[in-house]
PDB file of C-alpha atoms in Angstrom:
ATOM      1  CA  MET A   1     -24.503  40.146 -10.507  1.00 41.00           C
ATOM      2  CA  ARG A   2     -26.215  36.817  -9.963  1.00 39.00           C
ATOM      3  CA  ASP A   3     -26.249  35.785  -6.374  1.00 43.00           C
ATOM      4  CA  GLN A   4     -24.145  32.880  -5.198  1.00 40.00           C
ATOM      5  CA  VAL A   5     -27.166  30.668  -4.583  1.00 37.00           C
ATOM      6  CA  ASP A   6     -28.473  31.318  -8.084  1.00 40.00           C
ATOM      7  CA  VAL A   7     -25.055  30.619  -9.569  1.00 35.00           C
ATOM      8  CA  CYS A   8     -24.933  27.291  -7.785  1.00 37.00           C
ATOM      9  CA  ALA A   9     -28.427  26.384  -8.936  1.00 37.00           C
ATOM     10  CA  ARG A  10     -27.841  27.293 -12.577  1.00 38.00           C
ATOM     11  CA  LEU A  11     -24.289  26.014 -12.845  1.00 38.00           C
ATOM     12  CA  GLY A  12     -24.564  22.881 -10.754  1.00 40.00           C
ATOM     13  CA  LEU A  13     -22.405  20.911 -13.161  1.00 38.00           C
ATOM     14  CA  LEU A  14     -19.455  23.064 -12.198  1.00 43.00           C
ATOM     15  CA  LEU A  15     -19.947  24.557  -8.775  1.00 43.00           C
ATOM     16  CA  GLY A  16     -20.972  22.895  -5.541  1.00 47.00           C
ATOM     17  CA  VAL A  17     -21.703  25.117  -2.559  1.00 41.00           C
ATOM     18  CA  LEU A  18     -19.861  23.575   0.353  1.00 38.00           C
ATOM     19  CA  ALA A  19     -22.042  20.800   1.706  1.00 34.00           C
ATOM     20  CA  LEU A  20     -22.678  20.738   5.417  1.00 33.00           C
ATOM     21  CA  ALA A  21     -21.970  17.690   7.506  1.00 34.00           C
ATOM     22  CA  PRO A  22     -25.131  15.657   8.155  1.00 32.00           C
ATOM     23  CA  ALA A  23     -26.153  14.724  11.639  1.00 32.00           C
ATOM     24  CA  ALA A  24     -25.010  11.349  12.865  1.00 34.00           C
ATOM     25  CA  LYS A  25     -27.764   8.837  13.444  1.00 34.00           C
ATOM     26  CA  GLN A  26     -28.019   6.802  16.607  1.00 35.00           C
ATOM     27  CA  PRO A  27     -26.955   3.174  16.000  1.00 37.00           C
ATOM     28  CA  PRO A  28     -29.725   0.552  16.080  1.00 38.00           C
ATOM     29  CA  LEU A  29     -29.898  -1.977  18.892  1.00 36.00           C
ATOM     30  CA  ALA A  30     -27.621  -4.948  18.317  1.00 39.00           C
ATOM     31  CA  ALA A  31     -29.186  -8.324  17.630  1.00 39.00           C
ATOM     32  CA  GLY A  32     -30.021 -10.030  20.877  1.00 40.00           C
ATOM     33  CA  ALA A  33     -29.824  -6.835  22.938  1.00 40.00           C
ATOM     34  CA  PRO A  34     -31.805  -7.167  26.151  1.00 41.00           C
ATOM     35  CA  VAL A  35     -35.221  -5.614  26.275  1.00 37.00           C
ATOM     36  CA  SER A  36     -33.973  -3.468  29.173  1.00 38.00           C
ATOM     37  CA  ALA A  37     -31.770  -1.666  26.645  1.00 38.00           C
ATOM     38  CA  VAL A  38     -34.881  -0.116  25.144  1.00 36.00           C
ATOM     39  CA  PRO A  39     -35.821   3.100  26.983  1.00 40.00           C
ATOM     40  CA  LYS A  40     -39.066   2.737  28.907  1.00 41.00           C
ATOM     41  CA  GLY A  41     -41.755   5.267  29.502  1.00 42.00           C
ATOM     42  CA  LYS A  42     -42.801   8.251  27.459  1.00 42.00           C
ATOM     43  CA  PRO A  43     -41.455  11.781  27.590  1.00 44.00           C
ATOM     44  CA  PRO A  44     -43.784  14.408  29.015  1.00 50.00           C
ATOM     45  CA  PRO A  45     -46.164  15.923  26.461  1.00 50.00           C
ATOM     46  CA  LEU A  46     -45.005  19.020  24.623  1.00 45.00           C
ATOM     47  CA  GLN A  47     -46.433  22.330  25.654  1.00 53.00           C
ATOM     48  CA  PRO A  48     -48.340  24.296  22.963  1.00 54.00           C
ATOM     49  CA  GLY A  49     -45.879  25.714  20.460  1.00 52.00           C
ATOM     50  CA  GLU A  50     -42.907  23.826  21.911  1.00 48.00           C
ATOM     51  CA  ALA A  51     -40.544  22.549  19.222  1.00 48.00           C
ATOM     52  CA  VAL A  52     -38.774  19.207  19.173  1.00 46.00           C
ATOM     53  CA  ILE A  53     -35.011  19.793  18.959  1.00 48.00           C
ATOM     54  CA  PRO A  54     -32.996  16.734  17.855  1.00 47.00           C
ATOM     55  CA  PRO A  55     -29.941  15.767  19.911  1.00 60.00           C
ATOM     56  CA  HIS A  56     -27.607  16.100  16.922  1.00 77.00           C
ATOM     57  CA  PRO A  57     -27.333  18.940  14.388  1.00 82.00           C
ATOM     58  CA  ASP A  58     -28.724  18.413  10.905  1.00 86.00           C
ATOM     59  CA  SER A  59     -25.806  20.336   9.403  1.00 90.00           C
ATOM     60  CA  THR A  60     -22.771  22.336  10.479  1.00 93.00           C
ATOM     61  CA  GLY A  61     -20.694  25.270   9.325  1.00 95.00           C
ATOM     62  CA  THR A  62     -18.349  28.013  10.463  1.00 97.00           C
ATOM     63  CA  SER A  63     -18.809  31.627  11.525  1.00 98.00           C
ATOM     64  CA  PHE A  64     -16.669  34.386  12.984  1.00 98.00           C
ATOM     65  CA  VAL A  65     -17.080  37.401  15.253  1.00 98.00           C
ATOM     66  CA  ALA A  66     -17.423  40.418  12.976  1.00 98.00           C
ATOM     67  CA  ALA A  67     -18.401  42.872  15.729  1.00 98.00           C
ATOM     68  CA  GLU A  68     -19.285  42.684  19.419  1.00 98.00           C
ATOM     69  CA  GLY A  69     -22.128  40.184  19.773  1.00 98.00           C
ATOM     70  CA  ARG A  70     -22.359  39.605  16.018  1.00 98.00           C
ATOM     71  CA  LEU A  71     -21.342  36.543  13.983  1.00 98.00           C
ATOM     72  CA  LEU A  72     -20.941  36.516  10.214  1.00 98.00           C
ATOM     73  CA  THR A  73     -21.478  33.387   8.112  1.00 98.00           C
ATOM     74  CA  ASN A  74     -22.979  32.289   4.781  1.00 97.00           C
ATOM     75  CA  ARG A  75     -26.695  32.441   4.152  1.00 97.00           C
ATOM     76  CA  HIS A  76     -26.690  28.864   2.876  1.00 95.00           C
ATOM     77  CA  VAL A  77     -25.346  27.740   6.264  1.00 96.00           C
ATOM     78  CA  VAL A  78     -28.419  29.060   8.112  1.00 96.00           C
ATOM     79  CA  ASP A  79     -31.066  28.292   5.473  1.00 95.00           C
ATOM     80  CA  GLY A  80     -33.868  26.147   6.878  1.00 93.00           C
ATOM     81  CA  CYS A  81     -32.495  26.162  10.437  1.00 95.00           C
ATOM     82  CA  ARG A  82     -35.095  26.433  13.190  1.00 94.00           C
ATOM     83  CA  ARG A  83     -32.313  26.803  15.749  1.00 95.00           C
ATOM     84  CA  MET A  84     -28.618  27.682  15.480  1.00 96.00           C
ATOM     85  CA  VAL A  85     -26.063  26.876  18.185  1.00 96.00           C
ATOM     86  CA  ALA A  86     -22.616  28.501  18.119  1.00 97.00           C
ATOM     87  CA  ARG A  87     -19.620  27.102  20.029  1.00 96.00           C
ATOM     88  CA  ASN A  88     -16.533  29.213  20.666  1.00 96.00           C
ATOM     89  CA  ALA A  89     -12.927  28.278  21.435  1.00 95.00           C
ATOM     90  CA  ARG A  90     -13.691  28.085  25.174  1.00 95.00           C
ATOM     91  CA  GLY A  91     -16.317  25.432  24.509  1.00 94.00           C
ATOM     92  CA  THR A  92     -19.166  27.763  25.402  1.00 95.00           C
ATOM     93  CA  GLU A  93     -22.339  27.103  23.412  1.00 95.00           C
ATOM     94  CA  GLU A  94     -24.990  29.723  22.771  1.00 96.00           C
ATOM     95  CA  THR A  95     -28.137  29.919  20.707  1.00 97.00           C
ATOM     96  CA  ALA A  96     -27.390  32.222  17.769  1.00 98.00           C
ATOM     97  CA  ARG A  97     -30.306  34.199  16.334  1.00 97.00           C
ATOM     98  CA  VAL A  98     -30.348  35.154  12.659  1.00 97.00           C
ATOM     99  CA  LEU A  99     -30.709  38.937  12.394  1.00 98.00           C
ATOM    100  CA  ALA A 100     -30.355  39.389   8.629  1.00 98.00           C
ATOM    101  CA  SER A 101     -29.418  37.481   5.497  1.00 97.00           C
ATOM    102  CA  ASP A 102     -28.516  38.393   1.932  1.00 97.00           C
ATOM    103  CA  PRO A 103     -29.062  35.761  -0.783  1.00 95.00           C
ATOM    104  CA  GLN A 104     -27.257  37.849  -3.398  1.00 95.00           C
ATOM    105  CA  ARG A 105     -23.973  37.881  -1.494  1.00 96.00           C
ATOM    106  CA  ASP A 106     -24.706  34.627   0.409  1.00 97.00           C
ATOM    107  CA  LEU A 107     -24.176  36.260   3.807  1.00 98.00           C
ATOM    108  CA  ALA A 108     -25.968  36.092   7.148  1.00 98.00           C
ATOM    109  CA  LEU A 109     -25.602  38.028  10.390  1.00 98.00           C
ATOM    110  CA  LEU A 110     -26.223  36.279  13.726  1.00 98.00           C
ATOM    111  CA  SER A 111     -26.640  37.569  17.252  1.00 98.00           C
ATOM    112  CA  VAL A 112     -24.771  36.175  20.289  1.00 98.00           C
ATOM    113  CA  THR A 113     -23.806  37.654  23.652  1.00 98.00           C
ATOM    114  CA  PRO A 114     -21.169  40.436  23.606  1.00 97.00           C
ATOM    115  CA  ALA A 115     -18.692  38.282  25.558  1.00 97.00           C
ATOM    116  CA  PHE A 116     -18.832  35.430  23.029  1.00 98.00           C
ATOM    117  CA  GLY A 117     -15.496  36.375  21.430  1.00 98.00           C
ATOM    118  CA  PRO A 118     -13.317  39.295  20.281  1.00 98.00           C
ATOM    119  CA  PRO A 119     -14.160  40.820  16.879  1.00 98.00           C
ATOM    120  CA  LEU A 120     -11.759  40.243  14.017  1.00 98.00           C
ATOM    121  CA  THR A 121     -10.308  43.115  11.995  1.00 98.00           C
ATOM    122  CA  PHE A 122     -11.117  43.699   8.328  1.00 98.00           C
ATOM    123  CA  ARG A 123      -8.472  44.889   5.881  1.00 98.00           C
ATOM    124  CA  THR A 124      -9.153  48.126   4.039  1.00 97.00           C
ATOM    125  CA  MET A 125      -5.816  48.766   2.338  1.00 97.00           C
ATOM    126  CA  PRO A 126      -3.909  47.911   0.234  1.00 97.00           C
ATOM    127  CA  GLU A 127      -6.010  46.188  -2.402  1.00 97.00           C
ATOM    128  CA  VAL A 128      -5.675  42.415  -2.473  1.00 97.00           C
ATOM    129  CA  LYS A 129      -3.270  41.289  -5.183  1.00 97.00           C
ATOM    130  CA  LEU A 130      -3.011  38.167  -7.270  1.00 97.00           C
ATOM    131  CA  GLY A 131      -0.747  35.620  -5.604  1.00 97.00           C
ATOM    132  CA  GLU A 132      -1.124  36.933  -2.053  1.00 97.00           C
ATOM    133  CA  THR A 133      -0.929  34.396   0.741  1.00 97.00           C
ATOM    134  CA  VAL A 134      -4.283  33.529   2.304  1.00 98.00           C
ATOM    135  CA  ILE A 135      -5.193  31.499   5.369  1.00 98.00           C
ATOM    136  CA  THR A 136      -8.502  29.798   6.146  1.00 98.00           C
ATOM    137  CA  PHE A 137      -9.786  28.780   9.562  1.00 97.00           C
ATOM    138  CA  GLY A 138     -12.860  26.663  10.136  1.00 96.00           C
ATOM    139  CA  PHE A 139     -14.537  23.394  11.002  1.00 95.00           C
ATOM    140  CA  PRO A 140     -14.632  21.105   7.931  1.00 92.00           C
ATOM    141  CA  LEU A 141     -16.180  17.636   7.896  1.00 87.00           C
ATOM    142  CA  ALA A 142     -17.431  17.731  11.478  1.00 81.00           C
ATOM    143  CA  GLY A 143     -17.529  14.248  12.990  1.00 70.00           C
ATOM    144  CA  LEU A 144     -14.917  12.946  10.538  1.00 73.00           C
ATOM    145  CA  LEU A 145     -11.877  15.185  10.964  1.00 66.00           C
ATOM    146  CA  SER A 146     -10.535  16.906  14.073  1.00 66.00           C
ATOM    147  CA  ALA A 147     -13.153  18.188  16.501  1.00 76.00           C
ATOM    148  CA  GLY A 148     -11.101  21.375  16.727  1.00 88.00           C
ATOM    149  CA  PRO A 149     -10.567  24.022  14.061  1.00 94.00           C
ATOM    150  CA  THR A 150      -8.566  23.406  10.907  1.00 95.00           C
ATOM    151  CA  LEU A 151      -6.128  25.891   9.349  1.00 97.00           C
ATOM    152  CA  THR A 152      -5.080  25.798   5.695  1.00 97.00           C
ATOM    153  CA  THR A 153      -2.903  28.068   3.586  1.00 97.00           C
ATOM    154  CA  GLY A 154      -2.896  28.994  -0.084  1.00 97.00           C
ATOM    155  CA  ALA A 155      -2.958  31.997  -2.372  1.00 98.00           C
ATOM    156  CA  ILE A 156      -5.273  34.296  -4.299  1.00 98.00           C
ATOM    157  CA  SER A 157      -5.546  32.431  -7.600  1.00 97.00           C
ATOM    158  CA  ALA A 158      -7.834  34.947  -9.339  1.00 97.00           C
ATOM    159  CA  LEU A 159      -9.386  38.289  -8.456  1.00 97.00           C
ATOM    160  CA  SER A 160     -12.826  37.122  -9.569  1.00 96.00           C
ATOM    161  CA  GLY A 161     -14.916  34.020  -9.074  1.00 93.00           C
ATOM    162  CA  LEU A 162     -16.831  31.626 -11.294  1.00 87.00           C
ATOM    163  CA  ARG A 163     -17.927  33.186 -14.590  1.00 89.00           C
ATOM    164  CA  ASP A 164     -15.945  36.323 -13.669  1.00 93.00           C
ATOM    165  CA  ASN A 165     -18.005  37.022 -10.522  1.00 94.00           C
ATOM    166  CA  GLN A 166     -16.443  40.267  -9.269  1.00 96.00           C
ATOM    167  CA  THR A 167     -17.677  39.841  -5.684  1.00 96.00           C
ATOM    168  CA  ASN A 168     -15.573  36.694  -5.182  1.00 97.00           C
ATOM    169  CA  PHE A 169     -11.935  35.647  -5.058  1.00 96.00           C
ATOM    170  CA  GLN A 170     -10.695  32.314  -6.347  1.00 96.00           C
ATOM    171  CA  ILE A 171      -8.341  30.773  -3.800  1.00 97.00           C
ATOM    172  CA  SER A 172      -6.058  27.746  -3.722  1.00 96.00           C
ATOM    173  CA  ALA A 173      -6.292  27.109   0.044  1.00 95.00           C
ATOM    174  CA  PRO A 174      -7.941  23.692   0.516  1.00 92.00           C
ATOM    175  CA  VAL A 175     -11.472  23.809   1.929  1.00 92.00           C
ATOM    176  CA  GLN A 176     -14.015  21.103   2.660  1.00 89.00           C
ATOM    177  CA  PRO A 177     -17.700  20.864   3.585  1.00 88.00           C
ATOM    178  CA  GLY A 178     -18.117  22.736   6.854  1.00 92.00           C
ATOM    179  CA  ASN A 179     -15.634  25.502   5.962  1.00 95.00           C
ATOM    180  CA  SER A 180     -18.553  27.565   4.672  1.00 95.00           C
ATOM    181  CA  GLY A 181     -18.752  30.851   6.557  1.00 97.00           C
ATOM    182  CA  GLY A 182     -15.178  30.722   7.813  1.00 98.00           C
ATOM    183  CA  PRO A 183     -12.888  33.770   7.680  1.00 98.00           C
ATOM    184  CA  LEU A 184     -10.283  34.220   4.970  1.00 98.00           C
ATOM    185  CA  PHE A 185      -7.198  36.014   6.301  1.00 98.00           C
ATOM    186  CA  ASP A 186      -4.236  37.744   4.751  1.00 98.00           C
ATOM    187  CA  ALA A 187      -0.740  37.142   6.103  1.00 97.00           C
ATOM    188  CA  GLN A 188      -1.221  39.961   8.632  1.00 97.00           C
ATOM    189  CA  GLY A 189      -4.227  38.283  10.235  1.00 98.00           C
ATOM    190  CA  ASN A 190      -6.789  40.705   8.805  1.00 98.00           C
ATOM    191  CA  VAL A 191      -9.998  39.422   7.233  1.00 98.00           C
ATOM    192  CA  ILE A 192     -10.146  39.785   3.449  1.00 98.00           C
ATOM    193  CA  GLY A 193     -13.088  37.463   2.739  1.00 98.00           C
ATOM    194  CA  ILE A 194     -15.347  34.619   3.793  1.00 98.00           C
ATOM    195  CA  VAL A 195     -15.154  31.067   2.416  1.00 97.00           C
ATOM    196  CA  VAL A 196     -18.280  30.344   0.382  1.00 95.00           C
ATOM    197  CA  ALA A 197     -17.906  27.554  -2.193  1.00 91.00           C
ATOM    198  CA  LYS A 198     -15.704  25.094  -4.032  1.00 78.00           C
ATOM    199  CA  LEU A 199     -15.603  23.713  -7.544  1.00 73.00           C
ATOM    200  CA  ASN A 200     -17.287  20.342  -7.909  1.00 62.00           C
ATOM    201  CA  ALA A 201     -14.195  18.405  -9.000  1.00 56.00           C
ATOM    202  CA  ALA A 202     -16.070  15.170  -9.744  1.00 58.00           C
ATOM    203  CA  ARG A 203     -18.478  16.911 -12.117  1.00 64.00           C
ATOM    204  CA  VAL A 204     -15.650  18.728 -13.871  1.00 61.00           C
ATOM    205  CA  ALA A 205     -13.824  15.417 -14.281  1.00 54.00           C
ATOM    206  CA  GLU A 206     -16.901  13.977 -15.994  1.00 65.00           C
ATOM    207  CA  MET A 207     -16.975  16.899 -18.416  1.00 67.00           C
ATOM    208  CA  THR A 208     -13.229  16.912 -19.176  1.00 64.00           C
ATOM    209  CA  ASP A 209     -12.516  13.206 -19.678  1.00 69.00           C
ATOM    210  CA  GLY A 210     -11.052  12.682 -16.256  1.00 66.00           C
ATOM    211  CA  ASP A 211      -9.159  15.925 -15.633  1.00 65.00           C
ATOM    212  CA  ILE A 212      -9.578  16.721 -11.915  1.00 62.00           C
ATOM    213  CA  PRO A 213      -9.151  20.387 -10.900  1.00 63.00           C
ATOM    214  CA  GLN A 214      -7.015  21.002  -7.830  1.00 68.00           C
ATOM    215  CA  ASN A 215      -7.998  23.400  -5.033  1.00 83.00           C
ATOM    216  CA  VAL A 216     -10.356  25.646  -6.980  1.00 90.00           C
ATOM    217  CA  ASN A 217     -12.299  27.343  -4.218  1.00 94.00           C
ATOM    218  CA  PHE A 218     -14.067  30.661  -3.711  1.00 96.00           C
ATOM    219  CA  ALA A 219     -14.504  33.353  -1.084  1.00 97.00           C
ATOM    220  CA  VAL A 220     -16.684  36.461  -0.935  1.00 98.00           C
ATOM    221  CA  LYS A 221     -14.431  39.535  -0.917  1.00 98.00           C
ATOM    222  CA  GLY A 222     -14.006  41.749   2.125  1.00 98.00           C
ATOM    223  CA  GLY A 223     -15.658  44.754   0.448  1.00 97.00           C
ATOM    224  CA  PRO A 224     -19.074  43.082   0.114  1.00 97.00           C
ATOM    225  CA  LEU A 225     -18.723  41.750   3.672  1.00 97.00           C
ATOM    226  CA  MET A 226     -18.233  45.231   5.101  1.00 98.00           C
ATOM    227  CA  ASP A 227     -20.998  46.643   2.915  1.00 98.00           C
ATOM    228  CA  PHE A 228     -23.388  44.029   4.331  1.00 98.00           C
ATOM    229  CA  LEU A 229     -22.365  44.830   7.899  1.00 98.00           C
ATOM    230  CA  TRP A 230     -22.781  48.578   7.416  1.00 98.00           C
ATOM    231  CA  GLU A 231     -26.222  48.002   5.894  1.00 98.00           C
ATOM    232  CA  GLN A 232     -27.191  46.217   9.129  1.00 97.00           C
ATOM    233  CA  GLY A 233     -25.923  49.056  11.297  1.00 98.00           C
ATOM    234  CA  VAL A 234     -22.771  47.167  12.291  1.00 98.00           C
ATOM    235  CA  THR A 235     -19.418  48.976  12.203  1.00 97.00           C
ATOM    236  CA  PRO A 236     -16.545  46.507  11.669  1.00 97.00           C
ATOM    237  CA  ARG A 237     -13.018  47.037  12.940  1.00 98.00           C
ATOM    238  CA  THR A 238     -10.701  47.946  10.080  1.00 98.00           C
ATOM    239  CA  ALA A 239      -6.957  48.252   9.551  1.00 97.00           C
ATOM    240  CA  THR A 240      -4.291  48.587   6.895  1.00 97.00           C
ATOM    241  CA  SER A 241      -2.135  45.525   6.335  1.00 96.00           C
ATOM    242  CA  ALA A 242       1.489  46.567   6.485  1.00 90.00           C
ATOM    243  CA  GLY A 243       4.795  45.231   7.736  1.00 87.00           C
ATOM    244  CA  PRO A 244       6.204  41.705   7.700  1.00 91.00           C
ATOM    245  CA  ASP A 245       3.944  38.669   7.454  1.00 94.00           C
ATOM    246  CA  ARG A 246       2.900  37.210  10.793  1.00 95.00           C
ATOM    247  CA  GLY A 247       3.006  33.618   9.615  1.00 94.00           C
ATOM    248  CA  ALA A 248       0.235  31.012   9.691  1.00 97.00           C
ATOM    249  CA  PRO A 249       0.658  29.985  13.369  1.00 97.00           C
ATOM    250  CA  ALA A 250       0.300  33.605  14.534  1.00 98.00           C
ATOM    251  CA  VAL A 251      -2.744  34.128  12.313  1.00 98.00           C
ATOM    252  CA  GLY A 252      -4.237  30.957  13.793  1.00 98.00           C
ATOM    253  CA  ASP A 253      -3.796  32.450  17.261  1.00 98.00           C
ATOM    254  CA  ILE A 254      -5.747  35.508  16.114  1.00 98.00           C
ATOM    255  CA  ALA A 255      -8.470  33.417  14.488  1.00 98.00           C
ATOM    256  CA  ASN A 256      -9.066  30.850  17.214  1.00 97.00           C
ATOM    257  CA  PRO A 257     -10.904  32.888  19.888  1.00 98.00           C
ATOM    258  CA  SER A 258     -13.033  34.611  17.244  1.00 98.00           C
ATOM    259  CA  THR A 259     -14.098  31.686  15.049  1.00 98.00           C
ATOM    260  CA  ALA A 260     -17.155  29.637  15.990  1.00 97.00           C
ATOM    261  CA  PHE A 261     -18.507  26.216  15.104  1.00 96.00           C
ATOM    262  CA  LEU A 262     -22.135  26.450  13.984  1.00 96.00           C
ATOM    263  CA  GLN A 263     -24.733  23.714  14.420  1.00 95.00           C
ATOM    264  CA  CYS A 264     -28.020  23.862  12.535  1.00 95.00           C
ATOM    265  CA  PHE A 265     -31.157  22.137  13.841  1.00 94.00           C
ATOM    266  CA  HIS A 266     -34.051  21.860  11.416  1.00 89.00           C
TER     267      HIS A 266
END
């Protein structure tokens, strides 16, 4: 199976991997601003090997606690990052270190402190069915939308992804740039996937004389997620989804302490 990154590269007319929010630039001095407004003096010289870290992230994304001290996200979220900073629901920020990445499944495993947040639970049974309710939780369009997390609901639209990719689901839950790496929940609050990409609606409209697809998005299935974790020596929490649906607000309560905002510094 072609990896997600390769699919995006070869099929760019159709699929756009969720773009990450660019860093905001500092505004220039207004015309006529006093000279005193310009900072004086020079910063101390850098020590050998010391890196310059910009005050704002170059891009952002989402991650979630997959095991104690371990965050799971997309590989394309961490690509090219010299430093990753994760912020949890308590507002605590930590440097997150990339432990492993998989370009084929577009997954990455990050290290944080064990107290960063409680691990989420992955669903093992029953198999996900067409039409099931799904819930996303993440940080889309950082700096434009709410500074807090965003929850959306939808359904499993197809049991495979673009070009019949069997490692992905197609989902109707709305997602935006910055949702990459966020957990995909079932109605019981168990993880069944990770948000990875969306269809490039503008490009499709160009190819179909103006027909704009609605909410055609993709998530890596829970099976490949758990396989990746096991390969890295990480044992995820698992459960069977049974009983009545919890409802989106209750799932949001489960997601909030375990979902983290990621900032990438190049």
